[in-house]
XYZ file of N, CA and C in Angstrom:
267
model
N 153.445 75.994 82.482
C 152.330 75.390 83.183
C 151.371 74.814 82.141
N 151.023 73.423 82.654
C 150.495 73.284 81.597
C 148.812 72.915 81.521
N 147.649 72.912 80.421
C 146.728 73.539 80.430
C 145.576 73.241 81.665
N 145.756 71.836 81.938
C 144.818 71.178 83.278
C 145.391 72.065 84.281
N 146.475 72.720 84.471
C 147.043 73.126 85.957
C 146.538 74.506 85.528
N 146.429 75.497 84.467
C 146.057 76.622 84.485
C 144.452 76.660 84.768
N 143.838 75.426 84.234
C 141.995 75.106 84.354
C 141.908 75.073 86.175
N 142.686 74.315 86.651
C 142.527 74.050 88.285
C 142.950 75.526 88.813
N 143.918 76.126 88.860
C 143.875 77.277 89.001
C 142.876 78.106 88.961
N 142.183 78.291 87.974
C 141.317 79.220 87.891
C 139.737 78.853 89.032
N 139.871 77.218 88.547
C 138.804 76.792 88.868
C 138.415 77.307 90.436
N 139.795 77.400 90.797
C 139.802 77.087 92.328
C 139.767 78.823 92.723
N 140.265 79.513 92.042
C 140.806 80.864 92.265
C 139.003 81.325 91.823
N 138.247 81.296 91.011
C 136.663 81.687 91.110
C 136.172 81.633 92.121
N 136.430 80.030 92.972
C 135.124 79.464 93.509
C 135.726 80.735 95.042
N 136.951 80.913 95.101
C 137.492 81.936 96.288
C 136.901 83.156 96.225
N 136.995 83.409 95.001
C 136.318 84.952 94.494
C 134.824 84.461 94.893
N 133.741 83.855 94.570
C 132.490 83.259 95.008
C 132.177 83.692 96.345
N 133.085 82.715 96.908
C 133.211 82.291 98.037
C 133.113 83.660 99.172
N 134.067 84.576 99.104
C 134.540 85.540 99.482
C 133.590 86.856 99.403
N 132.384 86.558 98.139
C 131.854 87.499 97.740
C 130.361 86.861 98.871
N 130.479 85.974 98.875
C 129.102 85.666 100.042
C 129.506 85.957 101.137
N 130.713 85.721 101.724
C 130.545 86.261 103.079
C 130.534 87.778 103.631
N 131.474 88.278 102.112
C 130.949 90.158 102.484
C 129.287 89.958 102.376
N 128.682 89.345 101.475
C 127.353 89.532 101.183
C 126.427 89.602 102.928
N 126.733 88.286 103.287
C 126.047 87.580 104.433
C 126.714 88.796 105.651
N 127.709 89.255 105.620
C 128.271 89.973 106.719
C 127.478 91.326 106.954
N 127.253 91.741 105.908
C 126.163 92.742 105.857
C 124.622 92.482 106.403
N 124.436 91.775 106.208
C 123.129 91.005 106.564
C 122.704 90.813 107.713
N 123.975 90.078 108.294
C 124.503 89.924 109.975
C 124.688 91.268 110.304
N 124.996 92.260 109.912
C 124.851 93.391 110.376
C 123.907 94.166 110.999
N 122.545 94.301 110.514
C 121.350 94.442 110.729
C 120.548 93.238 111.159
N 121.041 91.871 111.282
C 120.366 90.727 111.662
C 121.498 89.726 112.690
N 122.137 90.700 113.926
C 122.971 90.135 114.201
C 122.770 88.055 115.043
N 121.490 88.391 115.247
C 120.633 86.876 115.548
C 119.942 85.685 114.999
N 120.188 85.866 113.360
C 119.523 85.235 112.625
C 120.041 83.933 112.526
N 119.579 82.613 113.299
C 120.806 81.472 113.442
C 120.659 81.084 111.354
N 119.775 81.031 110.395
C 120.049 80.473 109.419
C 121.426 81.415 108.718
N 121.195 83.060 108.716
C 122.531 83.662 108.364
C 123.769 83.134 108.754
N 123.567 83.107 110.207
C 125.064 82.520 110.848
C 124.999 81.317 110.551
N 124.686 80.207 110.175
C 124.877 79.098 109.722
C 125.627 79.384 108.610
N 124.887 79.665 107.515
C 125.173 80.452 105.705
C 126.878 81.053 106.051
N 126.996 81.823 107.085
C 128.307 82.171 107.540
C 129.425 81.243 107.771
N 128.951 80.446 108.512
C 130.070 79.562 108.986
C 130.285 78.741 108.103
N 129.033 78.099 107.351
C 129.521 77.626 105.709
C 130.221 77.825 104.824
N 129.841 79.045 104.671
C 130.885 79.948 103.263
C 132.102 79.859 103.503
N 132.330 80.431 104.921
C 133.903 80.731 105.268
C 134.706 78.997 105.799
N 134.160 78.404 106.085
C 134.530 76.805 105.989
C 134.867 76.977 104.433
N 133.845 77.204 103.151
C 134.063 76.897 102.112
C 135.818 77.474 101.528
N 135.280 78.865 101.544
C 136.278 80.053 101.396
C 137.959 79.460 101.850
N 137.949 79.460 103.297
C 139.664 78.348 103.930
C 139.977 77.282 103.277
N 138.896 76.385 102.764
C 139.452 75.149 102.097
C 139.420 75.346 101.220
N 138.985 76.276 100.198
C 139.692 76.622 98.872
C 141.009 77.481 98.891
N 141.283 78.407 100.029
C 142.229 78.970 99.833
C 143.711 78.226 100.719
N 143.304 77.124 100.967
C 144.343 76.065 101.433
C 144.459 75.327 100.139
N 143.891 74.924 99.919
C 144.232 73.776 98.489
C 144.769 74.137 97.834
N 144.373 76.436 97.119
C 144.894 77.128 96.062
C 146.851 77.219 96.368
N 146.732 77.263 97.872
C 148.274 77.904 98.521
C 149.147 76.184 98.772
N 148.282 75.269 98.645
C 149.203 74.003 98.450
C 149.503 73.958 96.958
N 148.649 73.888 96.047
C 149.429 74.114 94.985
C 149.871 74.826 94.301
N 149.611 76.021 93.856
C 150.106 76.958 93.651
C 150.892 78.154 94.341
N 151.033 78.511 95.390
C 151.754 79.246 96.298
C 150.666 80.139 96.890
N 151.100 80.939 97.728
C 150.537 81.832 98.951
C 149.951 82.724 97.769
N 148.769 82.896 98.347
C 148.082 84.181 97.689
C 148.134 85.615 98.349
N 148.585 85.771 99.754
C 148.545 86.806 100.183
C 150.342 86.455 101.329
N 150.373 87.739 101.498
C 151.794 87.727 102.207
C 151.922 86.786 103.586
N 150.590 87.184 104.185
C 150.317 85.692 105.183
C 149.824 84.431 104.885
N 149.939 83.943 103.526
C 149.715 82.905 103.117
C 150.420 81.833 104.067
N 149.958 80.637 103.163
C 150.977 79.349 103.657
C 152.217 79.378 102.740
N 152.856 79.554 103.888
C 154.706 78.956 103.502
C 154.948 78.062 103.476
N 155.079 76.755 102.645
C 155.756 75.336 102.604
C 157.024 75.131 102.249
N 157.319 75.947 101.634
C 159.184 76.191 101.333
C 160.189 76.657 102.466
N 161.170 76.028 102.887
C 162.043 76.632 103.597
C 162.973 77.765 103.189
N 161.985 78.953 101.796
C 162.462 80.093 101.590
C 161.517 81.379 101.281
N 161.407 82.415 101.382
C 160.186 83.105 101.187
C 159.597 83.430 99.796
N 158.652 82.023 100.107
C 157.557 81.918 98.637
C 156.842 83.257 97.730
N 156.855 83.885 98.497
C 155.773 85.210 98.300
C 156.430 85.993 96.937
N 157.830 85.721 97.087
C 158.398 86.684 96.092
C 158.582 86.038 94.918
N 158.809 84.916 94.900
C 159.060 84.336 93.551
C 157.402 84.004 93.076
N 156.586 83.897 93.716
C 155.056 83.626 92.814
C 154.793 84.351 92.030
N 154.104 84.146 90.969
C 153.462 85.015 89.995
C 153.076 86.276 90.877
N 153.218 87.316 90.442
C 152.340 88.734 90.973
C 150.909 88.837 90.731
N 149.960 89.131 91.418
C 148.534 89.021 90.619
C 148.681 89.640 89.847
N 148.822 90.574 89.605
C 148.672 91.561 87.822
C 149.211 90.072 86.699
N 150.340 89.362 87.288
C 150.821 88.017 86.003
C 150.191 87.066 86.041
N 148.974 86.531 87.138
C 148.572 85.442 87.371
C 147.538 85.497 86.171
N 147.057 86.418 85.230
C 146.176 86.783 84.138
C 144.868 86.140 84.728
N 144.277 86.653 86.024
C 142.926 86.634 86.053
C 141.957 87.758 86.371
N 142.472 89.135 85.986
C 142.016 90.333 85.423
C 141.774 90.825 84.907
């Protein structure tokens, strides 16, 4: 792989981690503020954000989770890097 495709990778694999880390954030929030329309806005944002990074990551690089997206007519899941190999730990 070569070095622009390992930079997009990552790039994209942060902004998920980001991404992912606001909506636990905001979900909590909504917890004790289950009416707050600017939270639930902030909500529906993030996680808009969050799907279209983790669609773009699973078009090019493969499924990140076992219910990922399958585009291969064989099961992708096993031949992808393992996270422990994807070296972003």
């Amino acid at each position: 792989m070569n070095a622009a495709c390992n930079v997009e990778k990552q790039r994209l694999m942060n902004a998920i981690y980001q991404y992912g880390f606001a909506i636990s954030d905001i979900t909590l929030f909504l917890d004790t503020h289950p009416k707050d329309p600017d939270a639930l806005d902030y909500f529906q944002h993030m996680k808009h954000k969050y799907h279209h990074c983790v669609e773009e990551y699973e078009s090019k690089f493969g499924p990140l989770t076992q219910t990922g997206e399958q585009r291969q007519n064989y099961w992708q899941w096993a031949v992808s890097p393992w996270p422990w190999e994807r070296g972003y730990y």
